[in-house]
Short mmCIF file of C-alpha atoms in Angstrom, two decimals:
data_model
loop_
_atom_site.label_atom_id
_atom_site.label_comp_id
_atom_site.label_asym_id
_atom_site.label_seq_id
_atom_site.Cartn_x
_atom_site.Cartn_y
_atom_site.Cartn_z
CA UNK X 14 30.62 -3.04 -43.55
CA UNK X 15 27.74 -1.99 -46.24
CA UNK X 16 25.81 -5.05 -45.27
CA UNK X 17 26.01 -4.29 -41.55
CA UNK X 18 22.22 -4.20 -40.10
CA UNK X 19 22.03 -2.09 -36.78
CA UNK X 20 20.72 -3.75 -34.05
CA UNK X 21 19.93 -3.14 -30.42
CA UNK X 22 21.23 -5.03 -27.52
CA UNK X 23 18.26 -6.91 -27.30
CA UNK X 24 17.98 -7.84 -30.84
CA UNK X 25 21.80 -8.78 -30.91
CA UNK X 26 21.15 -10.99 -28.19
CA UNK X 27 18.44 -13.14 -29.70
CA UNK X 28 20.33 -13.04 -32.89
CA UNK X 29 23.74 -14.17 -31.54
CA UNK X 30 21.58 -17.16 -29.71
CA UNK X 31 19.93 -17.79 -33.18
CA UNK X 32 23.44 -18.17 -34.90
CA UNK X 33 25.07 -20.67 -31.95
CA UNK X 34 21.78 -22.82 -32.12
CA UNK X 35 22.94 -23.61 -36.14
CA UNK X 36 24.40 -27.08 -36.74
CA UNK X 37 27.39 -25.77 -38.41
CA UNK X 38 28.10 -23.08 -36.18
CA UNK X 39 30.57 -25.13 -33.96
CA UNK X 40 32.66 -26.28 -37.35
CA UNK X 41 32.21 -22.62 -38.76
CA UNK X 42 33.97 -21.38 -35.48
CA UNK X 43 36.68 -23.60 -35.41
CA UNK X 44 37.82 -23.53 -38.91
CA UNK X 45 38.35 -19.66 -38.63
CA UNK X 46 39.57 -19.91 -35.19
CA UNK X 47 36.85 -17.60 -33.75
CA UNK X 48 36.51 -16.75 -30.12
CA UNK X 49 32.95 -15.90 -29.48
CA UNK X 50 33.66 -13.86 -26.83
CA UNK X 51 35.70 -11.55 -28.83
CA UNK X 52 33.81 -11.26 -32.07
CA UNK X 53 32.78 -7.83 -33.37
CA UNK X 54 29.05 -7.63 -34.47
CA UNK X 55 30.08 -7.55 -38.15
CA UNK X 56 31.79 -10.89 -37.65
CA UNK X 57 28.37 -12.34 -36.02
CA UNK X 58 26.66 -11.02 -38.99
CA UNK X 59 28.77 -12.39 -41.44
CA UNK X 60 28.70 -15.83 -39.71
CA UNK X 61 24.96 -15.71 -39.55
CA UNK X 62 24.49 -15.04 -43.28
CA UNK X 63 27.11 -17.85 -43.68
CA UNK X 64 24.53 -20.32 -41.67
CA UNK X 65 21.44 -19.06 -43.37
CA UNK X 66 20.23 -16.64 -40.57
CA UNK X 67 19.51 -12.89 -41.64
CA UNK X 68 20.25 -10.49 -39.00
CA UNK X 69 17.56 -8.38 -40.75
CA UNK X 70 14.91 -10.85 -39.52
CA UNK X 71 15.71 -9.94 -35.78
CA UNK X 72 14.99 -6.15 -36.11
CA UNK X 73 12.11 -5.19 -33.96
CA UNK X 74 11.54 -8.85 -32.91
CA UNK X 75 12.97 -8.05 -29.19
CA UNK X 76 10.17 -7.03 -26.52
CA UNK X 77 11.98 -6.34 -23.23
CA UNK X 78 10.20 -8.13 -20.32
CA UNK X 79 9.08 -5.41 -17.75
CA UNK X 80 11.01 -5.26 -14.80
CA UNK X 81 9.39 -6.86 -11.55
CA UNK X 82 9.59 -5.67 -7.67
CA UNK X 83 8.58 -7.77 -4.74
CA UNK X 84 4.96 -6.87 -3.85
CA UNK X 85 5.19 -7.47 -0.31
CA UNK X 86 8.47 -4.93 0.24
CA UNK X 87 6.17 -2.03 -1.69
CA UNK X 88 3.11 -2.76 0.23
CA UNK X 89 4.72 -2.72 3.47
CA UNK X 90 6.61 0.51 2.72
CA UNK X 91 4.20 2.49 1.09
CA UNK X 92 0.58 1.36 1.79
CA UNK X 93 0.78 -0.19 5.33
CA UNK X 94 1.41 2.89 6.92
CA UNK X 95 -1.97 4.47 5.55
CA UNK X 96 -4.12 1.49 4.89
CA UNK X 97 -6.40 2.63 7.59
CA UNK X 98 -7.29 5.91 5.52
CA UNK X 99 -7.72 3.97 2.07
CA UNK X 100 -11.16 4.55 0.57
CA UNK X 101 -13.16 1.56 -0.62
CA UNK X 102 -11.79 2.06 -4.15
CA UNK X 103 -8.32 2.15 -3.47
CA UNK X 104 -8.63 -1.07 -1.21
CA UNK X 105 -10.04 -2.92 -4.37
CA UNK X 106 -7.66 -1.24 -6.62
CA UNK X 107 -4.45 -2.73 -4.02
CA UNK X 108 -6.44 -6.13 -3.90
CA UNK X 109 -6.33 -6.37 -7.67
CA UNK X 110 -2.78 -5.75 -7.86
CA UNK X 111 -2.11 -8.31 -5.04
CA UNK X 112 -4.13 -10.77 -7.05
CA UNK X 113 -1.46 -10.49 -9.63
CA UNK X 114 1.56 -10.99 -7.46
CA UNK X 115 -0.17 -13.96 -6.09
CA UNK X 116 -0.27 -15.40 -9.63
CA UNK X 117 3.27 -14.59 -10.37
CA UNK X 118 5.44 -15.81 -7.63
CA UNK X 119 4.67 -12.75 -5.09
CA UNK X 120 6.09 -9.89 -8.05
CA UNK X 121 4.75 -7.08 -9.64
CA UNK X 122 5.96 -4.79 -12.52
CA UNK X 123 7.36 -1.35 -12.03
CA UNK X 124 4.01 0.45 -13.34
CA UNK X 125 1.95 -1.49 -10.63
CA UNK X 126 4.55 -0.62 -7.94
CA UNK X 127 4.46 3.35 -9.25
CA UNK X 128 0.66 3.08 -9.17
CA UNK X 129 0.86 1.89 -5.40
CA UNK X 130 3.32 4.46 -4.57
CA UNK X 131 0.67 7.06 -5.86
CA UNK X 132 -2.18 5.83 -4.02
CA UNK X 133 -0.08 6.05 -0.87
CA UNK X 134 0.75 9.70 -1.72
CA UNK X 135 -2.48 10.61 -1.88
CA UNK X 136 -3.03 9.88 1.82
CA UNK X 137 0.50 10.83 2.80
CA UNK X 138 -0.64 14.31 4.12
CA UNK X 139 -4.37 13.42 5.01
CA UNK X 140 -4.06 14.34 8.72
CA UNK X 141 -6.38 16.60 10.39
CA UNK X 142 -4.93 19.63 11.30
CA UNK X 143 -3.49 20.32 14.92
CA UNK X 144 -6.03 22.29 17.31
CA UNK X 145 -4.69 25.72 17.98
CA UNK X 146 -2.87 26.19 21.08
CA UNK X 147 -4.64 28.99 23.60
CA UNK X 148 -2.16 31.70 24.66
CA UNK X 149 -2.49 32.85 28.34
CA UNK X 150 -3.52 36.12 29.00
CA UNK X 151 -1.38 38.51 30.77
CA UNK X 152 -2.42 39.08 34.76
CA UNK X 153 -3.89 42.62 35.28
CA UNK X 154 -2.07 44.59 37.82
CA UNK X 155 -4.24 46.04 40.76
CA UNK X 156 -5.22 49.77 40.20
CA UNK X 157 -2.93 52.30 41.47
CA UNK X 158 -3.80 55.66 42.77
CA UNK X 159 -1.93 57.26 40.29
CA UNK X 160 -3.13 57.72 36.82
CA UNK X 161 -1.57 55.57 34.47
CA UNK X 162 -2.09 55.35 30.79
CA UNK X 163 -3.03 51.89 29.47
CA UNK X 164 -2.91 50.09 26.01
CA UNK X 165 -6.12 50.47 24.34
CA UNK X 166 -8.36 47.39 23.68
CA UNK X 167 -7.81 47.61 19.67
CA UNK X 168 -4.19 47.92 20.04
CA UNK X 169 -1.99 45.25 18.48
CA UNK X 170 0.28 43.55 21.11
CA UNK X 171 4.20 44.22 21.30
CA UNK X 172 6.02 42.15 19.03
CA UNK X 173 9.56 42.81 19.45
CA UNK X 174 12.20 44.29 21.68
CA UNK X 175 12.36 47.59 20.18
CA UNK X 176 8.63 48.01 20.24
CA UNK X 177 8.69 46.79 24.13
CA UNK X 178 11.15 49.62 24.76
CA UNK X 179 9.19 52.37 22.84
CA UNK X 180 6.03 51.35 24.74
CA UNK X 181 7.52 51.17 28.24
CA UNK X 182 9.13 55.00 27.58
CA UNK X 183 5.84 56.32 26.54
CA UNK X 184 4.13 54.85 29.46
CA UNK X 185 7.10 56.36 31.95
CA UNK X 186 6.96 59.87 30.13
CA UNK X 187 3.02 60.04 30.97
CA UNK X 188 3.94 59.70 34.58
CA UNK X 189 7.06 61.30 34.97
CA UNK X 190 5.50 63.91 37.30
CA UNK X 191 4.34 61.35 39.64
CA UNK X 192 6.28 61.73 42.70
CA UNK X 193 5.34 58.04 43.58
CA UNK X 194 7.02 56.31 40.43
CA UNK X 195 9.47 54.15 42.15
CA UNK X 196 11.32 51.02 41.23
CA UNK X 197 8.01 48.69 42.84
CA UNK X 198 5.88 50.71 40.23
CA UNK X 199 8.33 50.42 37.50
CA UNK X 200 8.16 46.40 37.90
CA UNK X 201 4.64 46.76 38.12
CA UNK X 202 4.31 48.67 34.76
CA UNK X 203 6.57 46.18 32.95
CA UNK X 204 4.38 43.27 34.44
CA UNK X 205 1.07 45.09 33.10
CA UNK X 206 2.47 46.05 29.40
CA UNK X 207 5.31 43.63 28.95
CA UNK X 208 3.48 40.48 28.61
CA UNK X 209 4.03 37.10 30.42
CA UNK X 210 6.51 34.60 29.46
CA UNK X 211 5.16 30.84 28.95
CA UNK X 212 6.73 28.40 31.44
CA UNK X 213 6.42 24.73 30.95
CA UNK X 214 6.70 21.96 33.39
CA UNK X 215 8.15 18.43 32.55
CA UNK X 216 8.17 15.54 35.19
CA UNK X 217 10.44 12.85 34.19
CA UNK X 218 10.18 11.07 37.18
CA UNK X 219 9.78 7.07 36.24
CA UNK X 220 5.88 6.39 36.75
CA UNK X 221 4.77 3.50 39.12
CA UNK X 222 3.18 1.05 36.80
CA UNK X 223 1.01 -1.88 38.34
CA UNK X 224 2.98 -5.51 38.43
CA UNK X 225 1.95 -9.19 38.11
CA UNK X 226 2.00 -11.47 41.11
CA UNK X 227 5.39 -12.44 42.07
CA UNK X 228 6.50 -15.69 41.28
CA UNK X 229 3.36 -16.67 39.21
CA UNK X 230 3.15 -17.05 35.49
CA UNK X 231 -0.14 -16.87 33.76
CA UNK X 232 0.20 -18.76 30.26
CA UNK X 233 -2.08 -18.07 27.36
CA UNK X 234 -5.14 -20.45 27.37
CA UNK X 235 -4.29 -22.48 24.53
CA UNK X 236 -0.80 -22.92 25.50
CA UNK X 237 -1.52 -26.55 27.01
CA UNK X 238 -2.80 -27.53 23.67
CA UNK X 239 0.53 -25.93 21.68
CA UNK X 240 2.68 -27.96 24.30
CA UNK X 241 1.03 -31.18 23.51
CA UNK X 242 1.04 -30.74 20.14
CA UNK X 243 4.57 -29.90 19.84
CA UNK X 244 5.73 -32.62 22.40
CA UNK X 245 3.88 -35.08 20.36
CA UNK X 246 5.85 -34.08 17.33
CA UNK X 247 3.32 -32.16 15.13
CA UNK X 248 4.24 -28.84 13.42
CA UNK X 249 2.24 -26.29 14.36
CA UNK X 250 0.78 -23.34 12.53
CA UNK X 251 -0.26 -20.49 15.18
CA UNK X 252 -2.99 -18.37 13.49
CA UNK X 253 -3.51 -15.11 15.37
CA UNK X 254 -3.63 -11.39 15.36
CA UNK X 255 -0.77 -9.07 15.94
CA UNK X 256 0.46 -9.01 19.64
CA UNK X 257 -1.68 -11.93 21.04
CA UNK X 258 1.45 -13.57 22.45
CA UNK X 259 2.40 -16.44 19.69
CA UNK X 260 6.33 -15.50 20.01
CA UNK X 261 6.06 -15.64 23.78
CA UNK X 262 4.22 -19.00 23.90
CA UNK X 263 6.61 -20.71 21.48
CA UNK X 264 9.32 -19.44 24.29
CA UNK X 265 7.79 -21.12 26.88
CA UNK X 266 6.95 -24.45 25.12
CA UNK X 267 10.83 -24.52 24.46
CA UNK X 268 11.46 -23.94 27.92
CA UNK X 269 9.15 -26.33 29.21
CA UNK X 270 10.38 -28.98 26.95
CA UNK X 271 14.00 -28.17 27.86
CA UNK X 272 15.29 -27.19 24.34
CA UNK X 273 16.79 -24.49 22.77
CA UNK X 274 14.52 -21.47 21.05
CA UNK X 275 15.46 -20.61 17.53
CA UNK X 276 13.80 -17.85 15.48
CA UNK X 277 13.64 -16.04 12.02
CA UNK X 278 11.02 -13.79 10.31
CA UNK X 279 9.41 -13.44 7.03
CA UNK X 280 12.03 -14.18 3.84
CA UNK X 281 12.27 -13.68 0.34
CA UNK X 282 15.10 -16.02 -0.51
CA UNK X 283 15.57 -19.58 0.34
CA UNK X 284 19.27 -18.91 1.48
CA UNK X 285 18.09 -17.12 4.28
CA UNK X 286 16.60 -20.48 5.50
CA UNK X 287 19.27 -22.91 4.49
CA UNK X 288 22.23 -20.61 4.61
CA UNK X 289 24.99 -20.27 1.49
CA UNK X 290 28.56 -20.54 0.95
CA UNK X 291 30.08 -17.16 0.77
CA UNK X 292 32.96 -16.02 -1.33
CA UNK X 293 35.72 -17.53 0.56
CA UNK X 294 34.13 -21.17 0.79
CA UNK X 295 33.27 -20.84 4.47
CA UNK X 296 29.35 -22.29 5.09
CA UNK X 297 27.05 -19.37 6.50
CA UNK X 298 24.47 -21.41 8.89
CA UNK X 299 21.08 -20.33 9.77
CA UNK X 300 19.21 -20.59 13.04
CA UNK X 301 17.09 -23.25 11.20
CA UNK X 302 20.16 -25.20 10.46
CA UNK X 303 21.18 -25.04 14.26
CA UNK X 304 18.01 -26.26 15.34
CA UNK X 305 17.24 -28.80 12.61
CA UNK X 306 20.86 -30.40 13.00
CA UNK X 307 21.47 -29.95 16.52
CA UNK X 308 17.69 -29.99 18.16
CA UNK X 309 15.35 -27.02 19.22
CA UNK X 310 12.57 -25.47 18.59
CA UNK X 311 12.27 -23.12 15.54
CA UNK X 312 9.65 -20.24 15.51
CA UNK X 313 9.52 -19.34 11.81
CA UNK X 314 7.41 -15.68 12.50
CA UNK X 315 5.43 -13.80 9.89
CA UNK X 316 5.43 -16.93 8.17
CA UNK X 317 2.79 -16.30 5.83
CA UNK X 318 4.79 -12.70 4.80
CA UNK X 319 7.56 -14.78 3.11
CA UNK X 320 7.58 -15.43 -0.80
CA UNK X 321 5.76 -18.97 -1.27
CA UNK X 322 8.94 -20.00 -3.55
CA UNK X 323 11.21 -19.18 -0.74
CA UNK X 324 9.62 -21.35 2.09
CA UNK X 325 9.82 -24.48 -0.28
CA UNK X 326 12.76 -26.08 1.25
CA UNK X 327 10.71 -26.26 4.53
CA UNK X 328 8.43 -28.72 3.06
CA UNK X 329 10.86 -31.84 3.17
CA UNK X 330 12.51 -30.68 6.17
CA UNK X 331 9.10 -30.51 8.26
CA UNK X 332 7.71 -33.51 6.54
CA UNK X 333 10.53 -36.10 6.03
CA UNK X 334 12.71 -34.59 8.68
CA UNK X 335 15.51 -34.15 5.96
CA UNK X 336 16.93 -31.34 4.35
CA UNK X 337 19.66 -30.22 1.51
CA UNK X 338 21.77 -27.36 3.17
CA UNK X 339 24.55 -26.15 0.65
CA UNK X 340 27.42 -28.47 1.92
CA UNK X 341 25.02 -31.60 1.97
CA UNK X 342 21.87 -33.16 2.99
CA UNK X 343 21.15 -33.48 6.86
CA UNK X 344 18.38 -35.53 8.94
CA UNK X 345 16.73 -33.70 11.46
CA UNK X 346 17.90 -34.10 15.23
CA UNK X 347 15.35 -36.06 17.12
CA UNK X 348 14.48 -33.10 19.23
CA UNK X 349 13.68 -30.80 16.36
CA UNK X 350 10.37 -29.19 16.41
CA UNK X 351 8.86 -26.45 14.18
CA UNK X 352 6.10 -23.87 14.80
CA UNK X 353 5.24 -21.23 12.43
CA UNK X 354 3.30 -18.15 13.47
CA UNK X 355 1.03 -15.99 11.05
CA UNK X 356 -1.71 -13.61 11.22
CA UNK X 357 -3.62 -15.32 8.32
CA UNK X 358 -4.64 -18.77 7.17
CA UNK X 359 -1.90 -18.51 4.31
CA UNK X 360 -4.59 -17.78 1.77
CA UNK X 361 -3.41 -14.35 1.04
CA UNK X 362 -3.90 -11.12 2.64
CA UNK X 363 -7.09 -9.35 3.58
CA UNK X 364 -8.01 -5.88 4.73
CA UNK X 365 -6.01 -5.72 7.63
CA UNK X 366 -2.74 -7.60 6.87
CA UNK X 367 -2.30 -6.75 3.49
CA UNK X 368 1.45 -7.72 3.37
CA UNK X 369 0.68 -11.44 3.38
CA UNK X 370 1.04 -13.59 0.33
CA UNK X 371 -1.03 -16.87 -0.50
CA UNK X 372 1.28 -20.06 0.35
CA UNK X 373 1.73 -23.27 -1.61
CA UNK X 374 -1.01 -25.79 -0.43
CA UNK X 375 1.85 -28.58 -0.13
CA UNK X 376 3.35 -26.02 2.31
CA UNK X 377 0.50 -25.53 4.27
CA UNK X 378 -0.47 -29.29 4.58
CA UNK X 379 2.45 -29.90 6.54
CA UNK X 380 1.12 -27.81 9.69
CA UNK X 381 -1.64 -28.02 11.88
CA UNK X 382 -3.40 -25.05 12.69
CA UNK X 383 -4.09 -23.70 15.94
CA UNK X 384 -6.05 -20.21 16.46
CA UNK X 385 -4.95 -17.80 18.89
CA UNK X 386 -6.50 -14.88 19.86
CA UNK X 387 -6.31 -12.42 22.37
CA UNK X 388 -6.43 -14.05 26.09
CA UNK X 389 -7.93 -11.17 28.42
CA UNK X 390 -6.78 -13.12 31.29
CA UNK X 391 -2.91 -12.80 30.22
CA UNK X 392 -3.76 -9.28 29.02
CA UNK X 393 -4.89 -8.44 32.50
CA UNK X 394 -2.15 -10.03 34.08
CA UNK X 395 0.46 -8.26 32.21
CA UNK X 396 -0.84 -5.04 34.35
CA UNK X 397 -1.63 -6.79 37.83
CA UNK X 398 -5.00 -6.77 37.68
CA UNK X 399 -6.99 -9.73 38.65
CA UNK X 400 -8.84 -12.28 36.14
CA UNK X 401 -11.58 -11.31 34.46
CA UNK X 402 -14.85 -13.21 35.17
CA UNK X 403 -15.27 -14.09 31.51
CA UNK X 404 -11.95 -15.17 30.61
CA UNK X 405 -11.54 -18.44 29.34
CA UNK X 406 -9.76 -21.25 31.19
CA UNK X 407 -6.67 -22.75 30.33
CA UNK X 408 -7.23 -26.08 27.83
CA UNK X 409 -7.61 -29.49 30.21
CA UNK X 410 -5.08 -32.05 28.28
CA UNK X 411 -5.13 -35.73 29.46
CA UNK X 412 -3.05 -37.96 27.19
CA UNK X 413 -4.42 -41.52 26.01
CA UNK X 414 -2.27 -43.87 27.38
CA UNK X 415 -4.04 -47.15 26.77
CA UNK X 416 -2.73 -48.88 23.55
CA UNK X 417 -6.29 -50.57 22.96
CA UNK X 418 -8.21 -46.59 23.50
CA UNK X 419 -5.55 -45.33 21.00
CA UNK X 420 -6.38 -48.05 18.45
CA UNK X 421 -10.24 -47.45 18.52
CA UNK X 422 -9.67 -43.88 18.56
CA UNK X 423 -7.50 -44.23 15.44
CA UNK X 424 -9.74 -46.18 13.39
CA UNK X 425 -12.88 -43.72 13.99
CA UNK X 426 -10.34 -40.92 12.92
CA UNK X 427 -9.19 -42.44 9.74
CA UNK X 428 -12.94 -43.02 8.83
CA UNK X 429 -13.70 -39.41 9.59
CA UNK X 430 -10.86 -38.20 7.24
CA UNK X 431 -12.09 -40.40 4.56
CA UNK X 432 -15.49 -39.06 4.67
CA UNK X 433 -14.34 -35.51 4.51
CA UNK X 434 -12.19 -36.25 1.95
CA UNK X 435 -14.62 -37.91 -0.15
CA UNK X 436 -17.08 -34.88 0.31
CA UNK X 437 -14.25 -32.60 -0.94
CA UNK X 438 -13.74 -34.45 -4.00
CA UNK X 439 -17.51 -34.63 -4.54
CA UNK X 440 -18.39 -30.62 -3.93
CA UNK X 441 -15.40 -29.88 -5.76
CA UNK X 442 -13.80 -27.90 -3.15
CA UNK X 443 -10.07 -26.26 -3.38
CA UNK X 444 -8.90 -27.83 -0.12
CA UNK X 445 -6.25 -30.47 0.41
CA UNK X 446 -7.12 -33.05 3.25
CA UNK X 447 -4.03 -35.77 3.02
CA UNK X 448 -2.84 -38.37 4.76
CA UNK X 449 -0.99 -36.26 7.18
CA UNK X 450 -4.51 -35.24 8.38
CA UNK X 451 -4.97 -38.76 9.44
CA UNK X 452 -1.35 -38.94 10.81
CA UNK X 453 -1.41 -35.90 12.63
CA UNK X 454 -4.91 -36.14 13.73
CA UNK X 455 -4.09 -39.35 15.89
CA UNK X 456 -1.20 -37.83 17.38
CA UNK X 457 -3.06 -34.70 18.62
CA UNK X 458 -5.78 -37.05 19.89
CA UNK X 459 -3.24 -39.27 21.67
CA UNK X 460 -1.64 -36.01 23.10
CA UNK X 461 -5.06 -35.29 24.79
CA UNK X 462 -6.68 -32.85 22.08
CA UNK X 463 -10.30 -32.93 22.00
CA UNK X 464 -12.38 -34.16 18.71
CA UNK X 465 -13.64 -30.71 17.71
CA UNK X 466 -9.95 -29.12 18.10
CA UNK X 467 -8.36 -31.52 16.07
CA UNK X 468 -10.84 -31.44 13.19
CA UNK X 469 -10.23 -27.74 13.06
CA UNK X 470 -6.46 -28.23 13.20
CA UNK X 471 -5.83 -30.79 10.79
CA UNK X 472 -8.72 -31.08 8.51
CA UNK X 473 -10.73 -27.58 8.16
CA UNK X 474 -7.70 -25.05 8.98
CA UNK X 475 -9.76 -22.00 8.62
CA UNK X 476 -12.01 -23.33 5.53
CA UNK X 477 -14.57 -20.64 4.89
CA UNK X 478 -18.01 -21.01 5.65
CA UNK X 479 -19.76 -21.74 2.37
CA UNK X 480 -17.21 -24.60 1.91
CA UNK X 481 -17.94 -25.94 5.52
CA UNK X 482 -21.71 -25.96 4.81
CA UNK X 483 -21.19 -27.82 1.65
CA UNK X 484 -19.13 -30.78 3.45
CA UNK X 485 -22.24 -30.68 6.14
CA UNK X 486 -24.49 -30.89 3.77
#
């Protein structure tokens, strides 16, 4: 016991690991009939000294790793409710922590999380004070012939029942000699000096709302492009602001193609996508599994809010049409289609969508990008108004049906992709234009997309203006 070295739990863990790594550990344990799971600290230290590992060397060597939390959870809970009121300095601070999260798989330290909570706390009560509610004045009674004492202008108002009773008694005493004091006069006195109660009327009848034209369905002006791409087997990423109709459009496409619609939101674990085997050995299936195995349109909503590592199983499933599920490898059904809905282009959060994470380039390469802004014609139809004159018209789709025309178009597109790729490498731009851009581009052009829309969807994909200028130079 005199040679016992006091160690922390972390130090003991490092020391025991070093002992087990020694070449003679197995023989030492076997000869003495030791069970490592039941050895005392003193027995471990004796074994270490016998094998040439000094426990004193491990005192002070253990540095605990800082605990980490998921960045998007902290931001959505604390920062998102006050983001509109953040100062430029605090926005820059949140942006720096977001960059750290991007470099560390979407996780931040407890200290950074606490700092974000303090930032949010500074704005939690930063709300304008409500305007004072005006108090209606009591109506004045018509003058009466008999002299009646009135409340002086500087007299404080009646505040409780006892004061009210005393005031009325005083008034009645002053007019007791008046022969005209009757019930009607008493009521008038009460109205004059007793105040007026507040009356509030709330009308709960259902308000009338304008409705659209019966039997007419107005689609988003870019929905024909989405329908043509999905029908051609191209994975599409819809990028647009909140409430622009991305989910509704995906549902409409599934209905038009006659396939089931499946849906999931942002995920922080791959098991929310692929499923798992529970404690009873049962396979827990997911919406993605159903669509992948039995056919259907799968909408991955809030895709850019997911942890990058959690969506990696989606890569093989969307590109190679094969996925490794907990109970075995499954090949995609011929009618499986994939659509992702995002508020950003997958390159991280911005000033509006602070809870978004940068996604892996290999994952983004699986999708053709289709921007999805607000449609004024669809918005006006929702409230029964006519189509605005400046609303864009729905895209016109005319697929190419001639084999010769498709082959000629494919040759021109192939040369365009190679030229852009060479320019990217020459200018050292961080952007991926893989052979998937060649294949997806030919599918989209054959399905009726125009050249400019196809370049934007599979080559540029929301590339910034400076990078585009370098490619055009």
